[in-house]
Coordinates of C-alpha atoms and ligand atoms in Angstrom, one line a residue:
X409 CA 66.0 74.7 -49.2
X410 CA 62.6 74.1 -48.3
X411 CA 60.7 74.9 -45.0
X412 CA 57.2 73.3 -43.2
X413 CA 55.2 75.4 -40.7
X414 CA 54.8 73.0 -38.4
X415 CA 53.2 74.9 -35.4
X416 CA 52.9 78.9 -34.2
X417 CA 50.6 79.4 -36.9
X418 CA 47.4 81.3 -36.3
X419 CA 48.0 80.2 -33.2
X420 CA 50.5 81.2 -30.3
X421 CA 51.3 77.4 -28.9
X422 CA 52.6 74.5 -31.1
X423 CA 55.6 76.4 -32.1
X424 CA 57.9 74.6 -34.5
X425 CA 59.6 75.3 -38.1
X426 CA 61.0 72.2 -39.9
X427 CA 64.1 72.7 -42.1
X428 CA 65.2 70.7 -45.3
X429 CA 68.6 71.2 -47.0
X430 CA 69.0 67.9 -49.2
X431 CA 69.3 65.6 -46.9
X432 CA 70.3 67.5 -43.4
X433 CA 66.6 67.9 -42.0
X434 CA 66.1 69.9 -38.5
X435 CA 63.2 71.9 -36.7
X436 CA 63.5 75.2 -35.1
X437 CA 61.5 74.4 -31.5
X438 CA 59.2 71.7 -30.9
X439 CA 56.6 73.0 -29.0
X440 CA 53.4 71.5 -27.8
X441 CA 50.1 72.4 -29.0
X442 CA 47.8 74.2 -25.8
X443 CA 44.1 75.5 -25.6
X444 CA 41.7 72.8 -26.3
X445 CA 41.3 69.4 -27.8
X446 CA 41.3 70.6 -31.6
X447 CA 44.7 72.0 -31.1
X448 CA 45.9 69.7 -28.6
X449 CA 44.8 66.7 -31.1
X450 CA 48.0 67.6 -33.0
X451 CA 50.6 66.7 -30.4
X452 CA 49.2 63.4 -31.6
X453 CA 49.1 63.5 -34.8
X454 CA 51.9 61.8 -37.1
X455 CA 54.8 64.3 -37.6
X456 CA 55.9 64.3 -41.7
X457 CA 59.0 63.2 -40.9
X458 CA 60.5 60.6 -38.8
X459 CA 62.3 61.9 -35.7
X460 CA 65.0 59.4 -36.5
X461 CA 66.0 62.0 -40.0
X462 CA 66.1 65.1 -37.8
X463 CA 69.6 66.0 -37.4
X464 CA 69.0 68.7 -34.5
X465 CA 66.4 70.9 -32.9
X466 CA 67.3 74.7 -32.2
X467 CA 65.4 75.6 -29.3
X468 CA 64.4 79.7 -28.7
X469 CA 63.7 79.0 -25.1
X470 CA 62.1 77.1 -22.5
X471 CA 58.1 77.7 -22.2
X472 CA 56.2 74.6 -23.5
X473 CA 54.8 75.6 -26.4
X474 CA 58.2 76.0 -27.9
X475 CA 59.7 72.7 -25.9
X476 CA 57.3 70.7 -24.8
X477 CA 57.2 68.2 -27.9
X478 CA 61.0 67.3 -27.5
X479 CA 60.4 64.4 -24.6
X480 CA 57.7 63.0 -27.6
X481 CA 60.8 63.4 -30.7
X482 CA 63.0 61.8 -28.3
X483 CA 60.6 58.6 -27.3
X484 CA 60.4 58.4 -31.1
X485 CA 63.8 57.8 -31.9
X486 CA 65.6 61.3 -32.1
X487 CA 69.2 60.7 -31.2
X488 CA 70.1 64.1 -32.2
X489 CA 71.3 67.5 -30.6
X490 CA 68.9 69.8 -28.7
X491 CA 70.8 73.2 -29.2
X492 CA 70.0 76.1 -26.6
X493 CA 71.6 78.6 -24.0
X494 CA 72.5 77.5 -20.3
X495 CA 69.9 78.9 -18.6
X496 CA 67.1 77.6 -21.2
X497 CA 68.7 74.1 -20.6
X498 CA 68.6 74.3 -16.8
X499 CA 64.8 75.8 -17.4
X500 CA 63.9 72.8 -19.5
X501 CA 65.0 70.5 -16.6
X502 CA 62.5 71.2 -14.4
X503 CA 60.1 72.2 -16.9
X504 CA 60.1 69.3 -19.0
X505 CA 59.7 66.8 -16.3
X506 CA 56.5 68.7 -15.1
X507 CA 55.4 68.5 -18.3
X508 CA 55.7 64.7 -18.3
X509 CA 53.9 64.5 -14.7
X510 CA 50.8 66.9 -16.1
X511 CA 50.6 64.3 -19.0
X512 CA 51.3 61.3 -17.0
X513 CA 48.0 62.8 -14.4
X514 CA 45.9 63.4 -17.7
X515 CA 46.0 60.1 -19.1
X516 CA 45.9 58.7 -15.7
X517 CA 42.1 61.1 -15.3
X518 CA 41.1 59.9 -19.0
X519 CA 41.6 56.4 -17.9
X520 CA 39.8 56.6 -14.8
X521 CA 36.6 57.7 -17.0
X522 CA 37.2 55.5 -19.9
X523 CA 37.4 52.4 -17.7
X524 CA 33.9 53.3 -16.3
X525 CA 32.5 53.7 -19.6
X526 CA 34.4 50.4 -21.0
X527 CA 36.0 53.0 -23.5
X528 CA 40.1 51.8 -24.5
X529 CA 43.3 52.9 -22.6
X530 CA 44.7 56.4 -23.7
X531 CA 48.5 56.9 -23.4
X532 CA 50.4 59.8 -21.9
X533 CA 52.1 61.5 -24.5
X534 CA 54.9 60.9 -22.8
X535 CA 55.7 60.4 -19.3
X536 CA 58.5 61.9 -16.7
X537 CA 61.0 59.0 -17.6
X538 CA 61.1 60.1 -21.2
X539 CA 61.7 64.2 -20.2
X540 CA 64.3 63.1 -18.5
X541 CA 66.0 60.9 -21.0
X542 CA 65.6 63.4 -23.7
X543 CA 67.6 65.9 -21.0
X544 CA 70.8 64.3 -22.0
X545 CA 70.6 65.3 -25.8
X546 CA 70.9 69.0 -24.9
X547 CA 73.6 71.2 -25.5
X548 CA 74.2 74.6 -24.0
X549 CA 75.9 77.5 -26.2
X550 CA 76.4 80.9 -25.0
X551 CA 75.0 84.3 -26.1
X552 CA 76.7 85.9 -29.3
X553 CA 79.1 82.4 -30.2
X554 CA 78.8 81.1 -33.8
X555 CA 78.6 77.6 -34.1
X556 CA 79.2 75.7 -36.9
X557 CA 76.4 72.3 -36.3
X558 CA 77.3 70.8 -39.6
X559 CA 78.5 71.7 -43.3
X560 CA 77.7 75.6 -44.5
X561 CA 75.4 75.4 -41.1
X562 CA 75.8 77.9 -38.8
X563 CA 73.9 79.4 -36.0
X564 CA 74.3 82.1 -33.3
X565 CA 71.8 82.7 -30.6
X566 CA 71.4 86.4 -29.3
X567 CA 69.1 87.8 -26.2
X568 CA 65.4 87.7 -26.9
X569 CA 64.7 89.2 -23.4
X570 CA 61.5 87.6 -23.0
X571 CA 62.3 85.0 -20.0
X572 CA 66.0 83.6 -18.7
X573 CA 67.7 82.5 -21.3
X574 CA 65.5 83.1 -24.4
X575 CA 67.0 83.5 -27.8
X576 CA 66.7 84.6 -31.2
X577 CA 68.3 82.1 -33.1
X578 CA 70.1 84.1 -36.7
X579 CA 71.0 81.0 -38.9
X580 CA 73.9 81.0 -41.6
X581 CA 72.7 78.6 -44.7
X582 CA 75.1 78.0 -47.5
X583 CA 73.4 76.2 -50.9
X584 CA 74.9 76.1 -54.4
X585 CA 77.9 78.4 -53.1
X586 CA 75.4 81.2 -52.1
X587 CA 74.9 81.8 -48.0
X588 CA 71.8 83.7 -46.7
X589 CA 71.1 84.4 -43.2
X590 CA 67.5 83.7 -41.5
X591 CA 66.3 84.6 -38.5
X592 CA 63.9 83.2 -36.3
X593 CA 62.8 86.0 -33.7
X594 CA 61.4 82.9 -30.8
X595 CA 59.2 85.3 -28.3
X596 CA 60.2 88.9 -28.0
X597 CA 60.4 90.8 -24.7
X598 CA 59.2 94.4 -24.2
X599 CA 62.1 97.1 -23.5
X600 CA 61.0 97.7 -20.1
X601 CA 60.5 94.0 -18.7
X602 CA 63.1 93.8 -15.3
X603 CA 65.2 91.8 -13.9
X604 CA 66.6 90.0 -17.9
X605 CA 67.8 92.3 -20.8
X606 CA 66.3 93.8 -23.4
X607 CA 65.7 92.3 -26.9
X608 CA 68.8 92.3 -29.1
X609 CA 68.4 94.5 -31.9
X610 CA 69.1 92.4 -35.2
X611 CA 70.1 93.7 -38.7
X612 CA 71.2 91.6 -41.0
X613 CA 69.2 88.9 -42.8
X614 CA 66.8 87.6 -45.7
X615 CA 64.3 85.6 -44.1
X616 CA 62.4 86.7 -40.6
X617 CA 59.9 84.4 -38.5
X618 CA 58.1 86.9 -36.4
X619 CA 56.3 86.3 -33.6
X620 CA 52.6 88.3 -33.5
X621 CA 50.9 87.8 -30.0
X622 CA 50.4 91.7 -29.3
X623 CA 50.2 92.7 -33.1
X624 CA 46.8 94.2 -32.5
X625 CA 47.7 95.5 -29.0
X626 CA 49.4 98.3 -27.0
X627 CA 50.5 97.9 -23.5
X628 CA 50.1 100.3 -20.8
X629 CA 53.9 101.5 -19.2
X630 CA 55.3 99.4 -17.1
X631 CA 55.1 102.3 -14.6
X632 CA 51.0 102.7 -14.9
X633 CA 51.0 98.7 -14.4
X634 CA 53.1 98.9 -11.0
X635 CA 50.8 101.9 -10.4
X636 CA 47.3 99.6 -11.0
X637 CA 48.5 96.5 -8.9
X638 CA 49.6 99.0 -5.9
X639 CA 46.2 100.3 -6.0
X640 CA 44.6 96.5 -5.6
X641 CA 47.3 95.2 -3.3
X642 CA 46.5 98.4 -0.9
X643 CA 42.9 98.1 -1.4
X644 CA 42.9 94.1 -0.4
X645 CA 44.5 95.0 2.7
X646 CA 41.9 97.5 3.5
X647 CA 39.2 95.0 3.1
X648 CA 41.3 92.4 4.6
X649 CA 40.9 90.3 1.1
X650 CA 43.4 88.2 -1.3
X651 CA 44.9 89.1 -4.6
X652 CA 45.1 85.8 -6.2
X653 CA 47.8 86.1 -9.3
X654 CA 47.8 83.2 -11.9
X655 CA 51.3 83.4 -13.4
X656 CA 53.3 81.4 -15.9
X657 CA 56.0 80.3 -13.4
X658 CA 58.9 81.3 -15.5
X659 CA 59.4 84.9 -15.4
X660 CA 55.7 86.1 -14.6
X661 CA 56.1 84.8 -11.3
X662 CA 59.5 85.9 -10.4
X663 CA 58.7 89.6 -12.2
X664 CA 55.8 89.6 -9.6
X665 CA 58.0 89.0 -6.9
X666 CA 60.4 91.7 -7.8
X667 CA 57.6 94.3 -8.2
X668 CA 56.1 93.3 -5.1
X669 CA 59.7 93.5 -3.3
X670 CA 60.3 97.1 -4.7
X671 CA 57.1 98.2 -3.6
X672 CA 57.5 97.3 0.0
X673 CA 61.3 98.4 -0.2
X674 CA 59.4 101.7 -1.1
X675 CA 57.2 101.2 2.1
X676 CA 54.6 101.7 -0.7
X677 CA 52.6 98.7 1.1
X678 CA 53.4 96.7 4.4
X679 CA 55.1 93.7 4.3
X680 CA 52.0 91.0 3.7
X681 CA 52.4 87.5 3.3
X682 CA 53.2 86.5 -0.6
X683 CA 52.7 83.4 -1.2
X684 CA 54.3 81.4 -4.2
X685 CA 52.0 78.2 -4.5
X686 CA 53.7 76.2 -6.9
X687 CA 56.3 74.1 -7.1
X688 CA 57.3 74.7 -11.0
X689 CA 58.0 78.5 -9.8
X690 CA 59.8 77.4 -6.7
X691 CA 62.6 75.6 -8.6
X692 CA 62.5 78.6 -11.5
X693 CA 62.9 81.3 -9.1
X694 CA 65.9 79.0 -8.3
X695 CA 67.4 78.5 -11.8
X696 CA 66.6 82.3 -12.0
X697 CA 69.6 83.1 -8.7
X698 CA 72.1 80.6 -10.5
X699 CA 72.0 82.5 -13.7
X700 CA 72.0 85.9 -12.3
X701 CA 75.0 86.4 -15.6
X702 CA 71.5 86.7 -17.6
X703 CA 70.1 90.1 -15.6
X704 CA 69.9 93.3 -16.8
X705 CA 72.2 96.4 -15.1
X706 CA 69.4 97.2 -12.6
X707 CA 69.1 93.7 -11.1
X708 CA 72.8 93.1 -10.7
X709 CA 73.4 96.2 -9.2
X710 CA 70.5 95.7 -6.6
X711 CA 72.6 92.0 -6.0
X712 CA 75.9 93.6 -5.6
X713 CA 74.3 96.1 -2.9
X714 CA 73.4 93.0 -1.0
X715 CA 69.7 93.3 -1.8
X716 CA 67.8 90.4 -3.3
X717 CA 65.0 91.5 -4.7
X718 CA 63.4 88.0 -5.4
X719 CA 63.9 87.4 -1.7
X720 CA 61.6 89.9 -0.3
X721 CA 60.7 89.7 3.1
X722 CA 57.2 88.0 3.9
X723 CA 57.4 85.6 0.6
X724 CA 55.8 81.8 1.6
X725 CA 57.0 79.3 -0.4
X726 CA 54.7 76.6 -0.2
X727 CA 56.2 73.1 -1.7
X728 CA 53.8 70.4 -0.7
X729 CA 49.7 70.0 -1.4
X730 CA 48.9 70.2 2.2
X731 CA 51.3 73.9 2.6
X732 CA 49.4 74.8 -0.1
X733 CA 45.8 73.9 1.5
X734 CA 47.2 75.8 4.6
X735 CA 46.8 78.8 2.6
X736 CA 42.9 79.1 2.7
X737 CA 43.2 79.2 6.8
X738 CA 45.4 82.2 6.6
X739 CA 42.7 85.5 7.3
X740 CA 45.3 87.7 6.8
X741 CA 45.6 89.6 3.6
X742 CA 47.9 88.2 0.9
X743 CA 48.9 87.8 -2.3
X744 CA 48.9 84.3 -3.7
X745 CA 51.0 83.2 -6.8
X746 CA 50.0 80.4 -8.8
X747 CA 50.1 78.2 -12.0
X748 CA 49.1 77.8 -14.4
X749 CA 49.3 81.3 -16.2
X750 CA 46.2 80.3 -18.2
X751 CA 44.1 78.7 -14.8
X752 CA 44.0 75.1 -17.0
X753 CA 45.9 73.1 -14.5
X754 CA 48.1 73.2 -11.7
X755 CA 47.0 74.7 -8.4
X756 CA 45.4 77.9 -9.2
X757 CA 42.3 76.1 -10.1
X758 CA 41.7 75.2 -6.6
X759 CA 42.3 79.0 -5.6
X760 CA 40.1 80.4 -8.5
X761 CA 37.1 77.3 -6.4
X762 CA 37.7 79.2 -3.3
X763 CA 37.6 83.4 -4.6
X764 CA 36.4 84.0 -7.7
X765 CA 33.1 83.8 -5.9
X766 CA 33.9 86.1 -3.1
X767 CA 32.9 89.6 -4.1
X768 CA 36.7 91.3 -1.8
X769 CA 38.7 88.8 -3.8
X770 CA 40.9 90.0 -6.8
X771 CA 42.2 88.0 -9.5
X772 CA 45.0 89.8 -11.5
X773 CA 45.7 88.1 -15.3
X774 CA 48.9 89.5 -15.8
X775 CA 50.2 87.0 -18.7
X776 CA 48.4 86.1 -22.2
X777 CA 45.3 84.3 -22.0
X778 CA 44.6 81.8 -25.0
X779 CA 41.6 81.3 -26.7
X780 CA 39.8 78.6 -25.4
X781 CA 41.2 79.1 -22.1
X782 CA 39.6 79.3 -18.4
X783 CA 41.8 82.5 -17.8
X784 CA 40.3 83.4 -21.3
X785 CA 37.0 83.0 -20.3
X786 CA 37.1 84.9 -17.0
X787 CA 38.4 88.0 -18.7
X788 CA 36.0 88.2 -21.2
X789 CA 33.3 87.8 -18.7
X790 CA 31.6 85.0 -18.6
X791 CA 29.2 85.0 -15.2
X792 CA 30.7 81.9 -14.1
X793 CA 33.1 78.7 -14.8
X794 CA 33.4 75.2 -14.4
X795 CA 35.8 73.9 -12.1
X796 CA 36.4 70.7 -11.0
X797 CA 33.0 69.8 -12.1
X798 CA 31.2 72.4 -10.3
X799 CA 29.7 75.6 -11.5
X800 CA 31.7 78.7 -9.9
X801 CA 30.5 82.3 -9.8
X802 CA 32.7 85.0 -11.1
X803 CA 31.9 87.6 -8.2
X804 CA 35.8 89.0 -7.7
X805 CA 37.2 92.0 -9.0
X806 CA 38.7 90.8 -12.3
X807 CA 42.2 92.6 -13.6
X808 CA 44.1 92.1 -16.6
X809 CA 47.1 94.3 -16.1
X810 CA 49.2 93.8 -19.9
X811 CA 51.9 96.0 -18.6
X812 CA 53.6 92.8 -17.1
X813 CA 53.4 91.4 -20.0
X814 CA 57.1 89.0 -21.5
X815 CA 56.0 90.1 -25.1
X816 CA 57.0 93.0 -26.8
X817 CA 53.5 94.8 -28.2
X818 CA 52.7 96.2 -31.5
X819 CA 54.9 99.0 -31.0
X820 CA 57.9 97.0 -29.7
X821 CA 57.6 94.3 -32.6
X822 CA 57.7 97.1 -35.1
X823 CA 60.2 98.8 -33.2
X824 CA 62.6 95.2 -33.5
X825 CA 61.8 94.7 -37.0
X826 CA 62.9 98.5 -38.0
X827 CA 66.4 97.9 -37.2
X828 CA 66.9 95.4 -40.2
X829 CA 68.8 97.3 -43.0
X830 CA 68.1 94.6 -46.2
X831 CA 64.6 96.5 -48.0
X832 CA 64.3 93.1 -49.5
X833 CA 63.8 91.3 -46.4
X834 CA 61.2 88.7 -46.1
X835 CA 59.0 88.1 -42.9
X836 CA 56.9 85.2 -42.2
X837 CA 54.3 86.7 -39.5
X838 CA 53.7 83.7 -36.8
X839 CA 52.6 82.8 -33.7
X840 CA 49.8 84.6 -32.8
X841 CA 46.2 84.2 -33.4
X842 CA 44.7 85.6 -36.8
X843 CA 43.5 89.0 -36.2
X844 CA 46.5 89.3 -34.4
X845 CA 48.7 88.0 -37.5
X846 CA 46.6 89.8 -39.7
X847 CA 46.9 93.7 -38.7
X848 CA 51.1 93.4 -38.0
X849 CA 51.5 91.6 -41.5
X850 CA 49.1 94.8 -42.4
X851 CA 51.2 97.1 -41.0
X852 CA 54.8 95.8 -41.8
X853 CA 53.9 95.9 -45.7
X854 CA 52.7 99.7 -44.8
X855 CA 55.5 100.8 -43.4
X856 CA 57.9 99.0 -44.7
X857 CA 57.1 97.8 -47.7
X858 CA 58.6 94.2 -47.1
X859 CA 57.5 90.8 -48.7
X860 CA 55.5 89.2 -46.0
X861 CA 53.0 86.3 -45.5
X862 CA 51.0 84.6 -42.7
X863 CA 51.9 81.2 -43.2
X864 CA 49.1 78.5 -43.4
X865 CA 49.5 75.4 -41.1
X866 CA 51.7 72.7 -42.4
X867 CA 52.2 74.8 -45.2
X868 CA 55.6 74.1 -47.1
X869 CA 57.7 76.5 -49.5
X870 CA 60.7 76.2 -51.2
X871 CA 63.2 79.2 -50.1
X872 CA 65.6 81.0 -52.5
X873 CA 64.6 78.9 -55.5
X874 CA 61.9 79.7 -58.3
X875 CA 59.3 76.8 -57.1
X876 CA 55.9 77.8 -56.2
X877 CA 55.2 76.8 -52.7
X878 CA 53.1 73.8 -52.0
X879 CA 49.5 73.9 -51.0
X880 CA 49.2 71.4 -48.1
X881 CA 46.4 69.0 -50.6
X882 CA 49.3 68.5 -52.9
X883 CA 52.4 68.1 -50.8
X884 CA 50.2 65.2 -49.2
X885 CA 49.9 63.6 -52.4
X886 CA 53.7 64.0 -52.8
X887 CA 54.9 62.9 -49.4
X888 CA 52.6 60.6 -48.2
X889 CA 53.2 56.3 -49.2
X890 CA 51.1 55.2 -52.3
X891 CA 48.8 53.3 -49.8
X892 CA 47.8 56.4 -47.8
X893 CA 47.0 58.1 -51.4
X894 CA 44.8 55.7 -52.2
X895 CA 42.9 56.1 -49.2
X896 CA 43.0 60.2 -49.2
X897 CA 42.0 59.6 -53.1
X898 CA 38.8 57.7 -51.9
X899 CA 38.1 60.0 -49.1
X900 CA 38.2 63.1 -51.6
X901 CA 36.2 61.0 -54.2
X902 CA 33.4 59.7 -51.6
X903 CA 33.0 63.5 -50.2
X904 CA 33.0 65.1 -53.7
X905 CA 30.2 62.4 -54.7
X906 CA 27.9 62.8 -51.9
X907 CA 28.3 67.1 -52.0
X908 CA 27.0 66.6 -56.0
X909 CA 24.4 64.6 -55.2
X910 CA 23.0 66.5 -52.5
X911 CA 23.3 69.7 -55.2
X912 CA 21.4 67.0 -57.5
X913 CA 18.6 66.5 -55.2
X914 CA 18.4 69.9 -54.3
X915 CA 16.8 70.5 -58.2
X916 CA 19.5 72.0 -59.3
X917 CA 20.3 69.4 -62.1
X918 CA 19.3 72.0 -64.3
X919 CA 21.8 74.0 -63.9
X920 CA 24.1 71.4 -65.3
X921 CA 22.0 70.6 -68.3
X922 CA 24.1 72.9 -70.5
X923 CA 28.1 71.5 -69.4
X924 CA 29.0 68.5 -70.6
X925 CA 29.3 66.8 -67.0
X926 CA 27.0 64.0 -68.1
X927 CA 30.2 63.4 -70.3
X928 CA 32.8 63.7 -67.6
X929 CA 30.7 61.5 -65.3
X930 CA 30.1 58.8 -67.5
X931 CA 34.2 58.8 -68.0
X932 CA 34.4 58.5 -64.4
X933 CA 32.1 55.2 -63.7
X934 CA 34.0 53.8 -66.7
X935 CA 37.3 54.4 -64.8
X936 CA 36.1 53.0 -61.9
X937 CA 34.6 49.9 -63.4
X938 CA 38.0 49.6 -65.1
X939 CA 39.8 49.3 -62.0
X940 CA 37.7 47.5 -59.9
X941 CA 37.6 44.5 -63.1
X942 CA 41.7 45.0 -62.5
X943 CA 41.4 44.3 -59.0
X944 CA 39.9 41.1 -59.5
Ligands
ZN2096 ZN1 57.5 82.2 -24.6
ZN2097 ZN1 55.6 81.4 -27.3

């Protein structure tokens, strides 16, 4: 069978793994490609296969850059299954469709410019009509069922405890009468995340995708985290200041709101409003109470005794744009929630505008920040940032607090992988960003001793079978129709021409004097001249 790293490669967005057996082609997510227009180009870019051949798409779990693509596959003609657990499905409902409005607002913004300029008409990639249409090719399955999703197929999701209803997906392939198991480990949790389970220990299988975003990092305990943002939560209300928090509104957001409700369960701090200023959290903090089967012991336990612990007193939900203006007139202290986790859209730019200029404000990163990011760049100091067009000063009291973190670190990821029992295993090290990659890969091979690789982008290998893999140059050669050939022939043959003569008129002609180039070269204008005579 053969496989194509489509996405999560050197790079923790864009997640998605296409799968070949003969003819039966599927992905493993589809997720969309985040952290400036380099990366974000790709979401574009033609796909090597037509969504029309894809049989299904296993999804780990609902954050973007493992879904977000799916709405596009669908536009283009998918028809088939989108395989996931309950809670990932009702996840993807309301994340999909904001999906759909942020690129529906983006075109809309690019359009407003390009019309000034006379520049053409960009397209969203896809709009809210089309998440919603692609909702009704998804499929639930529970937690530990095998399902059989076509011939010597089979597939079984287990708890990846990272957010509600995450996976890791362990996949049953039979070829030529031999089965072999891989396993795709989607985005760990760390042990000690509350409210959802911990990550299911796996160990059976021959082939691994492993997921990297803390390979070169430790987080502090949980307990030294809660510890930090008491300290800043009690020294805001002492100087009568706000704690602005930009959180990914699936999981960050309601793991906020359970910390902050233990804490003043504890009496630890008064009851201060908490505000939750964004609609995307609003309806996942709702998902999150109808799928309460998906906590751990702790949070059921605190449910049965009557308590809700993401209903703490003092929390402000605040729906609508003018609610969520109303929150600058408050002068009390508070705590203000917002999206996006990575400050690139959504309302928490408009609250960064209005504190991270005021020298009392705090600004907690408690989630990933992505290169290329404006979260990124506030935490690794820049002076000031651009928003909305306007130069802001970074004057608050900046926090990154990684014991909040939905991803198991270094020690965690080692921890997982330890508990396979096959010394011939094979891991493919993905979705984090190189140096990342680089130092887990490192230390899996040290300790131990299995085959592993950092996959390149859109990098294809054969699996099981004695063929090479396939440098990305070639397979395009292989692949692509004879037309585009020609054309990537001529690019290749234009560059290589223009690097030699620049080498040429740089004097270093005599450097060639002894190899017979003159030879080769005078071959290749005979060539040429042959063809173009043909084409006449
Ligand atoms: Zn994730
Ligand atoms: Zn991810």
């Amino acid at each position: 069978m053969r496989v194509e790293f489509l996405g999560g490669i050197r790079t923790v967005t864009g997640s998605a793994t296409l799968l070949e057996r003969g003819s039966l082609k599927w992905l493993v997510d589809c997720g969309m490609f985040q952290g400036g227009k380099q990366l974000e180009e790709r979401n574009r870019k033609v796909q090597p296969y037509h969504a029309k051949t894809l049989s299904f798409i296993l999804l780990t779990h609902a954050h973007i850059d493992h879904s977000g693509l799916i709405p596009k596959l669908v536009k283009e003609g998918f028809r088939g299954r989108v395989i996931c657990t309950k809670a990932t499905l009702d996840l993807c409902e309301v994340m999909l469709r904001d999906s759909g409005h942020i690129q529906e607002m983006e075109a809309e913004w690019l359009n407003r410019k390009s019309r000034r300029s006379g520049g053409e008409e960009a397209n969203p990639l896809y709009t809210v009509n089309d998440a919603e249409r692609s909702l009704k090719y998804f499929q639930s399955l529970n937690y530990d069922d095998m399902f059989s999703i076509a011939d010597g197929v089979k597939v079984r999701f287990k708890d990846a405890g990272h957010i509600l209803g995450s996976a890791i997906i362990e996949l049953w392939i039979e070829e030529e009468g031999q089965e072999r198991k891989l396993v795709f480990s989607g985005d760990l949790g760390s042990s000690d995340q509350p409210i959802i389970q911990d990550p299911t220990w796996i160990e059976e299988g021959d082939i691994i995708w492993l997921e990297s975003t803390y390979g070169n990092r430790l987080h502090k305990s949980r307990e030294e985290t809660v510890q930090e943002l008491l300290k800043i939560v009690q020294e805001a209300i002492a100087n009568q200041a706000k704690v602005i928090i930009p959180a990914f509104a699936v999981e960050r957001t309601q793991d906020v709101i359970y910390t902050l409700s233990q804490l003043m369960r504890k009496g630890s701090i008064p009851s201060i409003p908490i505000y939750i200023d964004s609609p995307l959290a609003i309806s996942a903090t709702e998902i999150f109470k109808r799928n309460s089967d998906c906590f751990d012991q702790e949070t059921k336990e605190l449910l049965l005794g009557g308590e809700n612990p993401l209903e703490p007193p003092g929390i402000i939900y605040t729906q609508t744009t003018e609610e969520s203006r109303a929150i600058n007139e408050d002068q009390r202290p508070a705590v203000i929630v917002s999206a996006s986790g990575m400050c690139d859209s959504g309302r928490i730019k408009h609250h960064l505008k209005h504190h991270l200029w005021r020298e009392a404000s705090h600004i907690v990163f408690i989630g990933y920040q992505g290169e290329g990011t404006i979260g990124r760049r506030i935490v690794d100091g820049a002076k000031t940032v651009r928003l909305f067009g306007e130069e802001i000063a970074v004057k608050a009291h900046i926090h990154t607090l990684g014991g909040f973190s939905a991803h198991a670190d270094q020690k965690g990821l080692l921890e997982w992988l330890s508990h396979f029992e096959n010394p011939r295993l094979e891991v493919f090290v993905t979705h984090g960003e190189k140096k990342a990659s680089i130092e887990l890969d490192q230390l899996i091979r040290e300790q131990f001793h299995f085959k592993t690789t950092i996959p390149k982008w859109r990098e294809r290998r054969v699996l099981f079978g004695a063929e090479e893999r396939i440098a990305p140059e070639e397979r395009m050669m292989e692949v692509s129709p004879p037309e585009e050939t020609l054309h990537v022939l001529l690019r290749h043959l234009d560059r290589n021409y223009k690097r030699l003569r620049r080498k040429l008129k740089r004097g270093r002609s005599k450097e060639f004097r002894d190899l017979y180039w003159l030879k080769d070269l005078e071959e290749i204008n005979k060539k040429l001249e042959e063809l173009e005579i043909k084409l006449e």
